[in-house]
Structure formats: structure tokens, C-alpha cells
Tab-separated table of C-alpha atoms and ligand atoms in Angstrom:
chain	number	residue	atom	x	y	z
A	1	MET	CA	-167.896	130.149	19.212
A	2	ASP	CA	-168.304	128.569	22.655
A	3	ARG	CA	-169.497	124.985	22.994
A	4	ILE	CA	-171.212	123.140	25.823
A	5	VAL	CA	-170.009	119.650	26.592
A	6	ILE	CA	-172.252	117.284	28.555
A	7	GLU	CA	-171.745	113.774	29.888
A	8	GLY	CA	-175.307	112.488	30.195
A	9	GLY	CA	-176.904	110.268	32.775
A	10	ARG	CA	-176.967	112.150	36.074
A	11	PRO	CA	-180.287	112.993	37.768
A	12	LEU	CA	-180.600	116.675	38.664
A	13	LYS	CA	-180.959	117.343	42.376
A	14	GLY	CA	-181.113	120.528	44.432
A	15	GLU	CA	-182.336	124.101	44.101
A	16	VAL	CA	-182.148	126.519	41.214
A	17	ARG	CA	-183.011	130.211	41.161
A	18	ILE	CA	-185.012	131.391	38.150
A	19	GLY	CA	-184.045	134.754	36.648
A	20	GLY	CA	-186.081	137.639	35.282
A	21	ALA	CA	-188.030	137.048	32.067
A	22	LYS	CA	-186.255	138.017	28.848
A	23	ASN	CA	-189.551	138.557	27.032
A	24	ALA	CA	-190.863	140.821	29.797
A	25	ALA	CA	-187.582	142.744	30.139
A	26	LEU	CA	-187.404	143.636	26.423
A	27	PRO	CA	-190.715	145.582	26.164
A	28	ILE	CA	-190.377	147.016	29.673
A	29	LEU	CA	-186.897	148.427	28.969
A	30	ALA	CA	-188.269	149.847	25.691
A	31	SER	CA	-191.120	151.496	27.626
A	32	ALA	CA	-188.544	153.704	29.388
A	33	LEU	CA	-188.508	155.689	26.113
A	34	LEU	CA	-191.976	156.958	27.051
A	35	THR	CA	-190.672	158.932	30.059
A	36	ASP	CA	-188.002	161.573	30.532
A	37	GLY	CA	-186.374	160.719	33.866
A	38	TRP	CA	-184.527	157.856	35.548
A	39	ASN	CA	-186.349	154.504	35.491
A	40	THR	CA	-184.952	151.653	37.578
A	41	PHE	CA	-185.620	148.059	36.596
A	42	ASP	CA	-184.714	145.259	38.964
A	43	ASN	CA	-184.331	141.497	38.300
A	44	VAL	CA	-183.197	142.161	34.716
A	45	PRO	CA	-181.450	139.088	33.285
A	46	ASN	CA	-178.008	139.691	31.809
A	47	LEU	CA	-178.627	138.142	28.398
A	48	MET	CA	-177.452	138.942	24.895
A	49	ASP	CA	-180.955	139.963	23.789
A	50	VAL	CA	-181.232	142.337	26.752
A	51	GLN	CA	-177.823	143.818	25.890
A	52	SER	CA	-179.062	144.276	22.313
A	53	ILE	CA	-182.068	146.346	23.419
A	54	GLU	CA	-179.830	148.344	25.808
A	55	ARG	CA	-177.515	149.174	22.870
A	56	LEU	CA	-180.497	150.194	20.756
A	57	LEU	CA	-181.921	152.457	23.500
A	58	SER	CA	-178.486	154.112	23.892
A	59	HIS	CA	-178.309	154.604	20.140
A	60	LEU	CA	-181.676	156.404	20.290
A	61	GLY	CA	-180.292	158.845	22.868
A	62	ALA	CA	-181.249	157.261	26.203
A	63	VAL	CA	-178.680	156.911	28.979
A	64	VAL	CA	-178.483	153.259	30.063
A	65	GLU	CA	-176.617	152.144	33.190
A	66	ARG	CA	-176.274	148.540	34.325
A	67	GLY	CA	-175.603	147.369	37.862
A	68	PRO	CA	-175.822	143.800	39.146
A	69	GLY	CA	-179.336	142.616	38.207
A	70	GLU	CA	-180.444	146.213	37.717
A	71	VAL	CA	-180.795	148.493	34.712
A	72	ARG	CA	-181.355	152.266	34.952
A	73	ILE	CA	-182.601	154.158	31.911
A	74	ASN	CA	-183.112	157.864	31.366
A	75	ALA	CA	-184.628	158.827	28.031
A	76	ALA	CA	-184.790	162.588	28.679
A	77	GLY	CA	-182.317	163.027	25.823
A	78	LEU	CA	-184.260	160.856	23.349
A	79	LYS	CA	-183.569	162.457	19.983
A	80	ASN	CA	-182.868	159.810	17.404
A	81	SER	CA	-185.910	158.108	15.880
A	82	GLU	CA	-184.022	155.563	13.782
A	83	ALA	CA	-183.466	151.909	14.706
A	84	PRO	CA	-180.839	150.839	12.166
A	85	TYR	CA	-180.568	147.534	10.333
A	86	ASP	CA	-177.373	146.523	12.130
A	87	LEU	CA	-179.059	146.612	15.541
A	88	VAL	CA	-182.454	145.204	14.476
A	89	ARG	CA	-181.064	142.254	12.490
A	90	LYS	CA	-179.371	140.948	15.655
A	91	MET	CA	-182.677	140.819	17.494
A	92	ARG	CA	-186.186	140.892	16.035
A	93	ALA	CA	-187.643	142.219	19.289
A	94	SER	CA	-185.970	145.571	18.443
A	95	ILE	CA	-189.298	146.284	16.717
A	96	LEU	CA	-190.538	147.035	20.259
A	97	VAL	CA	-189.132	150.574	19.976
A	98	LEU	CA	-191.594	151.401	17.179
A	99	GLY	CA	-194.596	152.046	19.462
A	100	PRO	CA	-192.707	154.200	22.002
A	101	LEU	CA	-190.896	156.231	19.293
A	102	VAL	CA	-194.121	157.034	17.481
A	103	ALA	CA	-195.802	157.954	20.776
A	104	ARG	CA	-193.011	160.188	22.063
A	105	LEU	CA	-191.198	161.601	18.994
A	106	LYS	CA	-194.217	161.397	16.654
A	107	LYS	CA	-192.044	159.604	14.121
A	108	ALA	CA	-189.866	156.537	13.728
A	109	ARG	CA	-187.664	154.873	11.140
A	110	VAL	CA	-187.192	151.242	12.105
A	111	SER	CA	-185.486	148.568	10.050
A	112	LEU	CA	-187.942	145.792	9.190
A	113	PRO	CA	-186.946	142.590	10.949
A	114	GLY	CA	-186.527	139.792	8.437
A	115	GLY	CA	-187.740	136.238	8.849
A	116	CYS	CA	-185.820	134.029	11.210
A	117	ALA	CA	-185.054	130.360	11.740
A	118	ILE	CA	-188.510	129.585	13.137
A	119	GLY	CA	-190.727	131.353	10.612
A	120	ALA	CA	-191.474	134.383	8.422
A	121	ARG	CA	-192.663	136.395	11.425
A	122	PRO	CA	-194.285	139.391	9.718
A	123	ILE	CA	-195.180	142.585	11.624
A	124	ASN	CA	-198.225	143.503	9.526
A	125	ILE	CA	-200.512	143.527	12.583
A	126	HIS	CA	-198.266	146.026	14.455
A	127	LEU	CA	-198.285	148.286	11.370
A	128	LYS	CA	-202.011	148.026	10.626
A	129	ALA	CA	-202.852	149.031	14.210
A	130	LEU	CA	-200.575	152.096	14.106
A	131	GLU	CA	-202.109	153.124	10.785
A	132	GLU	CA	-205.601	152.776	12.219
A	133	MET	CA	-204.506	155.038	15.070
A	134	GLY	CA	-203.531	157.735	12.582
A	135	ALA	CA	-199.884	157.048	11.749
A	136	THR	CA	-198.738	157.363	8.145
A	137	LEU	CA	-196.490	154.480	7.218
A	138	GLU	CA	-194.173	153.937	4.309
A	139	LEU	CA	-191.889	151.008	3.587
A	140	LYS	CA	-188.657	152.284	2.060
A	141	GLY	CA	-185.287	150.637	1.627
A	142	GLY	CA	-186.034	147.897	4.152
A	143	TYR	CA	-187.263	150.382	6.748
A	144	VAL	CA	-190.703	151.251	8.005
A	145	GLU	CA	-191.022	155.014	8.205
A	146	ALA	CA	-193.789	156.196	10.482
A	147	ALA	CA	-195.088	159.722	10.996
A	148	ALA	CA	-197.794	160.379	13.547
A	149	PRO	CA	-198.276	164.024	14.510
A	150	ARG	CA	-201.426	162.875	16.354
A	151	LEU	CA	-202.172	159.331	17.474
A	152	ARG	CA	-205.838	158.727	18.218
A	153	GLY	CA	-207.379	155.915	20.215
A	154	LYS	CA	-209.241	153.366	18.120
A	155	GLU	CA	-211.056	150.066	18.439
A	156	LEU	CA	-208.606	147.520	17.049
A	157	PHE	CA	-209.086	143.861	16.187
A	158	LEU	CA	-205.951	141.749	15.932
A	159	ASP	CA	-206.024	138.938	13.356
A	160	VAL	CA	-203.681	136.934	15.586
A	161	PRO	CA	-203.060	137.641	19.297
A	162	THR	CA	-199.476	138.734	18.626
A	163	VAL	CA	-197.374	139.242	21.753
A	164	THR	CA	-194.951	141.980	20.657
A	165	GLY	CA	-197.715	143.450	18.482
A	166	THR	CA	-199.985	143.881	21.524
A	167	GLU	CA	-197.014	145.377	23.406
A	168	ASN	CA	-196.219	147.879	20.634
A	169	ILE	CA	-199.870	148.945	20.479
A	170	LEU	CA	-200.007	149.391	24.277
A	171	MET	CA	-196.926	151.630	24.203
A	172	ALA	CA	-198.391	153.744	21.390
A	173	ALA	CA	-201.927	153.882	22.807
A	174	VAL	CA	-200.894	154.878	26.314
A	175	LEU	CA	-199.961	158.382	25.055
A	176	ALA	CA	-202.603	158.604	22.286
A	177	GLU	CA	-205.681	160.845	22.424
A	178	GLY	CA	-208.760	159.025	23.677
A	179	ARG	CA	-209.613	155.385	24.160
A	180	THR	CA	-208.056	152.393	22.411
A	181	ILE	CA	-209.700	148.989	22.687
A	182	ILE	CA	-207.555	146.036	21.625
A	183	ARG	CA	-209.662	142.982	20.792
A	184	ASN	CA	-208.035	139.549	20.475
A	185	ALA	CA	-205.069	140.923	22.439
A	186	ALA	CA	-202.294	138.558	23.546
A	187	ARG	CA	-202.857	137.339	27.128
A	188	GLU	CA	-199.252	136.370	27.940
A	189	PRO	CA	-197.979	137.323	31.440
A	190	GLU	CA	-195.303	139.453	29.732
A	191	VAL	CA	-198.064	141.636	28.231
A	192	SER	CA	-199.648	142.034	31.683
A	193	ALA	CA	-196.231	142.899	33.141
A	194	LEU	CA	-195.764	145.650	30.554
A	195	ALA	CA	-199.290	147.007	31.179
A	196	ASP	CA	-198.553	146.996	34.890
A	197	THR	CA	-195.338	148.989	34.322
A	198	LEU	CA	-197.131	151.485	32.066
A	199	ASN	CA	-199.835	151.915	34.730
A	200	ARG	CA	-197.161	152.590	37.358
A	201	MET	CA	-195.847	155.276	35.001
A	202	GLY	CA	-199.324	156.845	35.085
A	203	GLY	CA	-200.985	155.004	32.204
A	204	ARG	CA	-204.642	153.983	32.293
A	205	ILE	CA	-204.831	150.420	31.049
A	206	THR	CA	-207.406	147.830	32.069
A	207	GLY	CA	-208.030	144.263	30.978
A	208	ALA	CA	-204.393	143.195	30.433
A	209	GLY	CA	-204.215	139.419	30.783
A	210	THR	CA	-207.571	139.090	28.993
A	211	SER	CA	-208.203	139.292	25.259
A	212	VAL	CA	-209.812	142.751	25.482
A	213	ILE	CA	-207.527	145.521	26.706
A	214	THR	CA	-208.734	149.098	27.113
A	215	VAL	CA	-206.277	151.986	27.117
A	216	ASP	CA	-207.317	155.530	27.985
A	217	GLY	CA	-204.591	157.806	26.670
A	218	VAL	CA	-202.802	160.221	29.023
A	219	SER	CA	-200.715	163.259	28.110
A	220	SER	CA	-197.474	162.189	29.807
A	221	LEU	CA	-195.929	159.439	31.896
A	222	SER	CA	-193.456	159.521	34.797
A	223	PRO	CA	-190.432	157.271	35.400
A	224	VAL	CA	-190.810	154.157	37.549
A	225	SER	CA	-188.898	151.734	39.677
A	226	THR	CA	-190.086	148.181	39.141
A	227	ALA	CA	-188.950	144.558	38.931
A	228	ILE	CA	-189.117	142.153	36.000
A	229	ILE	CA	-191.342	139.066	36.487
A	230	PRO	CA	-189.706	135.600	36.629
A	231	ASP	CA	-188.941	133.844	33.364
A	232	ARG	CA	-191.613	131.177	32.859
A	233	ILE	CA	-189.696	129.616	29.963
A	234	GLU	CA	-186.437	129.306	31.899
A	235	ALA	CA	-188.481	127.798	34.757
A	236	GLY	CA	-190.273	125.460	32.342
A	237	THR	CA	-186.959	124.323	30.865
A	238	PHE	CA	-185.684	123.339	34.345
A	239	MET	CA	-189.010	121.645	35.170
A	240	VAL	CA	-188.747	119.474	32.067
A	241	ALA	CA	-185.075	118.784	32.849
A	242	ALA	CA	-186.029	117.567	36.343
A	243	ALA	CA	-188.690	115.202	34.941
A	244	LEU	CA	-186.406	114.047	32.137
A	245	THR	CA	-183.449	113.116	34.370
A	246	ARG	CA	-185.785	111.620	37.012
A	247	GLY	CA	-184.376	114.215	39.369
A	248	ASP	CA	-185.708	116.271	42.264
A	249	VAL	CA	-185.404	120.002	41.726
A	250	LEU	CA	-186.811	122.960	43.650
A	251	LEU	CA	-187.218	125.970	41.390
A	252	LYS	CA	-187.063	129.152	43.428
A	253	GLY	CA	-188.318	132.575	42.480
A	254	CYS	CA	-190.708	131.387	39.764
A	255	ASP	CA	-194.439	131.964	39.494
A	256	PRO	CA	-196.539	128.739	39.527
A	257	ALA	CA	-199.531	130.710	38.207
A	258	HIS	CA	-197.743	131.028	34.851
A	259	GLN	CA	-197.049	127.285	34.498
A	260	GLY	CA	-200.579	125.841	34.275
A	261	ALA	CA	-200.351	124.213	30.836
A	262	LEU	CA	-196.880	122.771	31.390
A	263	MET	CA	-197.641	121.471	34.896
A	264	ASP	CA	-200.749	119.722	33.564
A	265	LYS	CA	-198.691	117.917	30.894
A	266	LEU	CA	-195.875	117.044	33.314
A	267	LEU	CA	-198.381	115.477	35.711
A	268	MET	CA	-199.777	113.386	32.837
A	269	VAL	CA	-196.214	112.320	32.008
A	270	GLY	CA	-195.858	110.986	35.548
A	271	ALA	CA	-193.769	113.704	37.208
A	272	LYS	CA	-194.648	114.817	40.723
A	273	ILE	CA	-195.138	118.524	41.233
A	274	GLN	CA	-195.477	120.364	44.487
A	275	VAL	CA	-196.014	124.077	44.803
A	276	GLU	CA	-194.072	125.079	47.915
A	277	GLU	CA	-193.383	128.326	49.719
A	278	GLY	CA	-191.348	130.347	47.212
A	279	GLY	CA	-191.107	127.736	44.508
A	280	ILE	CA	-192.097	124.647	42.563
A	281	ARG	CA	-190.630	121.215	43.269
A	282	VAL	CA	-190.516	118.770	40.351
A	283	ARG	CA	-189.631	115.101	40.813
A	284	GLY	CA	-189.347	112.726	37.923
A	285	GLY	CA	-191.541	109.597	37.990
A	286	ASP	CA	-190.202	106.072	37.486
A	287	THR	CA	-191.493	105.988	33.941
A	288	ILE	CA	-192.214	108.759	31.471
A	289	ALA	CA	-195.661	108.424	29.864
A	290	SER	CA	-196.295	109.846	26.401
A	291	VAL	CA	-198.787	112.686	25.994
A	292	ASP	CA	-199.884	114.790	23.027
A	293	VAL	CA	-199.212	118.518	22.979
A	294	LYS	CA	-200.493	121.377	20.857
A	295	THR	CA	-198.841	124.785	21.188
A	296	LEU	CA	-201.273	127.667	21.617
A	297	PRO	CA	-201.282	131.292	22.717
A	298	TYR	CA	-201.252	131.725	26.523
A	299	PRO	CA	-202.714	130.176	28.630
A	300	GLY	CA	-202.226	127.259	26.217
A	301	PHE	CA	-199.013	125.270	25.992
A	302	PRO	CA	-196.176	127.690	25.063
A	303	THR	CA	-194.408	127.325	21.723
A	304	ASP	CA	-191.239	128.339	23.594
A	305	MET	CA	-191.443	125.011	25.522
A	306	GLN	CA	-192.233	122.781	22.541
A	307	ALA	CA	-188.651	121.741	21.700
A	308	GLN	CA	-187.788	120.957	25.333
A	309	PHE	CA	-190.967	118.911	25.793
A	310	MET	CA	-190.175	116.963	22.628
A	311	VAL	CA	-186.955	115.724	24.250
A	312	LEU	CA	-189.032	114.352	27.122
A	313	MET	CA	-191.350	112.613	24.655
A	314	SER	CA	-188.381	111.176	22.753
A	315	VAL	CA	-187.670	108.876	25.734
A	316	ALA	CA	-191.311	108.377	26.820
A	317	LYS	CA	-193.144	105.073	26.749
A	318	GLY	CA	-195.176	104.973	23.534
A	319	LEU	CA	-196.143	107.400	20.802
A	320	SER	CA	-196.885	111.094	21.166
A	321	VAL	CA	-197.930	113.805	18.741
A	322	ILE	CA	-196.782	117.408	19.038
A	323	SER	CA	-198.500	120.072	16.916
A	324	GLU	CA	-196.890	123.480	16.505
A	325	THR	CA	-199.589	126.035	15.701
A	326	ILE	CA	-197.765	129.324	16.387
A	327	PHE	CA	-194.728	129.245	14.085
A	328	GLU	CA	-194.540	127.491	10.719
A	329	ASN	CA	-190.972	126.198	11.006
A	330	ARG	CA	-190.276	125.468	14.633
A	331	PHE	CA	-189.008	121.895	14.318
A	332	ILE	CA	-185.331	122.773	13.696
A	333	HIS	CA	-184.343	120.591	16.650
A	334	VAL	CA	-185.886	117.445	15.153
A	335	SER	CA	-183.030	116.549	12.814
A	336	GLU	CA	-180.489	117.143	15.608
A	337	LEU	CA	-182.501	115.031	18.084
A	338	ARG	CA	-182.614	112.273	15.461
A	339	ARG	CA	-178.816	112.346	15.393
A	340	LEU	CA	-178.954	111.529	19.110
A	341	GLY	CA	-181.160	108.524	18.367
A	342	ALA	CA	-184.664	110.004	18.753
A	343	ASP	CA	-187.371	108.484	16.544
A	344	ILE	CA	-189.354	111.452	15.213
A	345	ILE	CA	-191.278	111.967	11.984
A	346	VAL	CA	-192.496	115.410	10.926
A	347	SER	CA	-195.363	116.114	8.589
A	348	GLY	CA	-196.331	119.763	8.199
A	349	ASN	CA	-196.817	121.264	11.633
A	350	THR	CA	-197.058	117.893	13.364
A	351	ALA	CA	-194.328	115.695	14.812
A	352	ALA	CA	-194.916	112.059	15.750
A	353	ILE	CA	-192.464	110.879	18.385
A	354	LYS	CA	-191.944	107.217	19.182
A	355	GLY	CA	-190.202	106.983	22.529
A	356	VAL	CA	-186.844	105.128	22.547
A	357	PRO	CA	-185.214	103.568	25.636
A	358	ALA	CA	-182.205	105.930	25.505
A	359	LEU	CA	-180.480	108.655	23.486
A	360	SER	CA	-176.772	108.573	22.723
A	361	GLY	CA	-174.410	111.564	22.714
A	362	ALA	CA	-173.150	113.314	19.552
A	363	PRO	CA	-172.094	116.787	18.383
A	364	VAL	CA	-175.190	118.900	17.647
A	365	MET	CA	-176.079	122.465	16.753
A	366	ALA	CA	-179.186	124.593	16.416
A	367	THR	CA	-180.019	127.980	14.967
A	368	ASP	CA	-182.759	128.909	17.416
A	369	LEU	CA	-182.726	129.662	21.120
A	370	ARG	CA	-185.273	127.115	22.385
A	371	ALA	CA	-184.031	124.449	19.971
A	372	SER	CA	-180.552	124.900	21.486
A	373	ALA	CA	-182.010	124.531	24.989
A	374	SER	CA	-183.650	121.272	23.926
A	375	LEU	CA	-180.278	119.933	22.780
A	376	VAL	CA	-178.754	120.668	26.184
A	377	LEU	CA	-181.637	118.769	27.810
A	378	ALA	CA	-181.085	115.861	25.432
A	379	GLY	CA	-177.388	115.895	26.366
A	380	LEU	CA	-178.310	115.565	30.059
A	381	ILE	CA	-179.788	112.100	29.438
A	382	ALA	CA	-177.866	110.903	26.383
A	383	LYS	CA	-175.346	108.128	26.954
A	384	GLY	CA	-171.796	109.424	26.476
A	385	THR	CA	-170.752	112.901	25.366
A	386	THR	CA	-172.928	115.520	23.695
A	387	VAL	CA	-171.341	118.700	22.366
A	388	VAL	CA	-173.769	121.557	21.760
A	389	ASN	CA	-172.182	123.937	19.271
A	390	ARG	CA	-173.102	127.586	18.596
A	391	VAL	CA	-173.947	128.330	22.214
A	392	TYR	CA	-174.471	131.883	21.007
A	393	HIS	CA	-178.187	131.131	20.597
A	394	LEU	CA	-178.505	129.809	24.134
A	395	ASP	CA	-176.809	132.916	25.545
A	396	ARG	CA	-179.506	135.078	23.951
A	397	GLY	CA	-182.098	133.748	26.380
A	398	TYR	CA	-180.608	131.724	29.275
A	399	GLU	CA	-178.258	133.230	31.852
A	400	LYS	CA	-175.467	130.843	32.869
A	401	MET	CA	-177.539	127.800	31.977
A	402	GLU	CA	-174.587	125.422	32.198
A	403	GLU	CA	-173.589	126.746	35.647
A	404	LYS	CA	-177.128	126.237	36.929
A	405	PHE	CA	-177.237	122.657	35.609
A	406	ALA	CA	-173.750	121.944	37.011
A	407	ARG	CA	-174.903	123.099	40.474
A	408	LEU	CA	-177.774	120.604	40.196
A	409	GLY	CA	-175.258	117.830	39.618
A	410	ALA	CA	-174.994	117.630	35.832
A	411	ALA	CA	-171.609	116.896	34.241
A	412	ILE	CA	-171.648	119.945	31.988
A	413	LYS	CA	-169.089	122.575	31.053
A	414	ARG	CA	-168.549	125.392	28.615
A	415	ILE	CA	-165.535	125.311	26.342
A	416	ARG	CA	-164.612	128.871	25.428
A	417	ASP	CA	-163.372	129.523	21.948
B	1	EPU	N1	-197.829	137.327	13.336
B	1	EPU	C1	-198.336	137.849	12.168
B	1	EPU	N2	-198.317	139.201	12.009
B	1	EPU	C2	-197.825	140.047	12.955
B	1	EPU	C3	-197.316	139.502	14.143
B	1	EPU	C4	-197.326	138.125	14.292
B	1	EPU	O1	-198.784	137.115	11.291
B	1	EPU	O2	-197.853	141.267	12.735
B	1	EPU	C5	-197.827	135.861	13.527
B	1	EPU	C6	-196.412	135.306	13.652
B	1	EPU	O3	-195.806	135.089	12.395
B	1	EPU	C7	-196.642	134.036	14.434
B	1	EPU	C8	-197.794	134.420	15.359
B	1	EPU	O4	-198.394	135.571	14.782
B	1	EPU	O5	-197.033	133.024	13.567
B	1	EPU	C9	-197.414	134.739	16.793
B	1	EPU	O6	-196.321	135.613	16.810
B	1	EPU	P1	-196.102	136.730	17.922
B	1	EPU	O7	-196.134	138.062	17.244
B	1	EPU	O8	-197.013	136.515	19.069
B	1	EPU	O9	-194.607	136.437	18.354
B	1	EPU	P2	-193.567	137.542	18.775
B	1	EPU	O10	-194.247	138.623	19.489
B	1	EPU	O11	-192.705	137.881	17.604
B	1	EPU	C10	-193.039	136.555	21.143
B	1	EPU	C11	-191.824	136.066	21.871
B	1	EPU	C12	-191.382	134.738	21.278
B	1	EPU	C13	-192.535	133.741	21.434
B	1	EPU	C14	-193.789	134.303	20.743
B	1	EPU	C15	-195.001	133.421	20.935
B	1	EPU	C16	-190.782	138.135	22.554
B	1	EPU	C17	-189.664	139.091	22.430
B	1	EPU	N3	-190.769	137.071	21.747
B	1	EPU	O12	-192.652	136.708	19.783
B	1	EPU	O13	-190.263	134.281	22.035
B	1	EPU	O14	-192.195	132.519	20.845
B	1	EPU	O15	-194.098	135.604	21.286
B	1	EPU	O16	-195.276	133.228	22.263
B	1	EPU	O17	-191.661	138.318	23.393
B	1	EPU	C18	-188.264	133.111	22.416
B	1	EPU	O18	-188.176	133.694	23.514
B	1	EPU	O19	-187.529	132.139	22.112
B	1	EPU	C19	-189.255	133.562	21.441
B	1	EPU	C20	-189.188	133.255	20.149
């Protein structure tokens, strides 16, 4: 497997272009299953997770074509209602085909995603909602088998504002009979982006971006041409990197409106942030102050930025406390950061980080995407050489991360296996 080798100690300087959001692209590409003509999606990142959903959509009978930055999907020939284990196990977000399959083919057989490195990640809320809308569900041989000759709108209350759960419900409800009201819906920008796409297809969805979403079912949808929103987590990762290396980076093509919680924390840390025409400029301060962080559903601080922010706190002045409230096991990076010299103690879902003057390079590895990103950030400031192994995880969610950092002046390269 490829490795990334970094010589730490160079401040990042210059401009970086932020790509399309992985977690918006996945549900939006899946939503093409709801129509039977050519959809065109622009600003689609070329990532392993996106390739996984493309393979799954092809397997289901859709025609998928990829051009530079663009994906075209035609699901007129949708015939297969089964998402097999081999495709789902590679990417949990494959569960996003469940809603569209049930809505369009009236049935689905989807392999249950297992737990993953960051937690058990059940899908009980997705399933309960579909059942309440009239689907009959059975769990057999590791698969969820759904039959729904008629899906009816329903008032739903989600126990937890699950992101992909809200997205699956939207894609089922948009073609259901009558009105669905989703209470305690996820408010993430990726949910709003999906709702926006479904509305362009002819759906009638209001309230996306708030915790109450109303969907008035329609009988059919038409194909669309639309662009994927910028990736707020890729942008956040570069913002933290700029503050961490005491650099000066202009992030282009990102949306400042999606960065409220992170910008607030970075300002408290001492970074300078300027929202400019077409981007966000982040300059590192002379010292890095310690601040406490608690991950929360949007618009709270994103769990997908927790590992990266912990690297910043590992070299801050003083003690900080980071609480992870979304996933039960999302501190995989801690033991690797300790190997680089970070002083971190974990108790339950809380990490106490005592800032150290410097980290020092070492070989490291992580089994989760954002944890891997945090190790690259640590490598950017660690003295000496850091080798990040199993880059596979990074490639699931960051497009050419090492090339982007190299263009900003980092001494970083990929060693191909
Ligand atoms: N949950 C349940 N039951 C369910 C669904 C979720 O108990 O039926 C729990 C989960 O176990 C978790 C919490 O609810 O404790 C929130 O999980 P959520 O369902 O919101 O997460 P997700 O939809 O599986 C998406 C992103 C993740 C991101 C989370 C939280 C996609 C494809 N994935 O996952 O992204 O961390 O929301 O914001 O949108 C990543 O990109 O690295 C990543 C992991």
C-alpha cells in the first residue's frame, strides 16, 4: 500500500482549491436512481468512496460515465434491487441506495453494513422510518430485505439526527404518497444539498437545513444537472493545517457559511481568519492557545474535524479537553499521536491534551479516514520524518492531498507500492 512521507517544519503558504464534498456527492449520486434519464453532476471529487458508489450504481443497472470532475448517470435501466456484501463492506455509505431502491423498485435487498473503526454505527433509525412508511422489512443472512408496494408519508421522529438516515428517508419520502414530516432531522449542509437536488428533480421538500423537514410526495422525478457543494471537511483540514504550521493559506472555492464552529475555535486558538472574495484566508498566530471542543451535530463542531483539531491542541499552550459525542470510538489517532510525542490521556469519550513544545517524526498508521488526515497534519509540524502508512484510508476522502500540501510548500511525497 502507498505511504506518505513528510519532513515536518515548513509553514504552508499560498492558495489551495477545495474540491466537491464526498458526503454530499454520495447521496446525490444515489438520488439519480430516482429518475430515468441522464443526470449530470459537476464538481464531483474523484475519490475511492465516490468510485465505490459509482460501481454500486452500475451494478444496480444504471449507466455511469465519468469525465473530468463530472459524473453522468442514467438509471432508466435500473433493474437490480440488490446491493451485495462485497460492495457494501467497502463503504458503509452504500446504505444510501436503500431509500431510492424502495421508492423506485418497491423493493430492495441491501447488505447490512457492519461496524467500523469508529463505532458500531447501526442503521436502526433508517429501518424504523421505512417501516413506519409502510415497508415490510426482514433481516436475513446479513441482508435487509425490504418490500414496499406502497410507501405512505408519515410523521417521523428520529432518535438521533442521523445524516445518512435523514438522506435515506428523504429519497424514500420524495416518491411516497402524501406528506412526510421528519422531526429531529439532521441539519448538515450535505442534507440540504440533497434536498436541493431532489427539488430540482421535481420534489417538494421544505425545511431542509432545519430539524423539521416536510416532504410532499410526487409521482415521478426528472433528471437534473447540478453541482456538488464544496467539501467543508477538506476545507477545515487545510484551515487547521494553516494554523498549525503558522502559515498563510487562501482556501478557494469553499463556503465560509459552513465553517462557523471551526472558525470560532480557530479564532480562540489565535489564528487570523479573513473571509475574502471567493475564499477564506487563514494565518497562524504566533502562539497556539488551548481551547476545549465538544463534537456535536451541525451546526456544532464536526466529529469529522475532531482528530485534526486534536493535533493542533497537541502543540498548544496549556491543557485542552476534547469530547467526542457522536461516535463511541473515534480516538484511534490518539495512540499514533502519542508515538509522535503528543501528551494525551483518554477516558471514555473525553481526551485531555497537554500541549508539548514539539512533535517528532515516526512511522504511523490509522484505520480511519479522518484519523489518517490528522497524522498527515502532525507530520507537517513534527521534527524529522513522518511516514503515514495505509494511505488507502486517506484516498477514500481526500483528492490528491499530498499534492495540495506540496504546492503550499510542504516537504511531502507519496511512495507508491
Ligand atoms: N445512529 C444510530 N442509528 C442509526 C443511525 C445512526 O444509532 O440508524 C448513530 C450512530 O451510531 C452515530 C450517530 O447516530 O453514533 C450519528 O451517525 P450518523 O448516522 O449521523 O452518521 P452517518 O450518516 O453514518 C455521516 C458521514 C460521516 C460523519 C457522520 C456524522 C456520510 C457518508 N458519512 O455518517 O462521515 O462522521 O455523518 O457527521 O455522510 C467521514 O466522512 O469521515 C465520515 C465518517
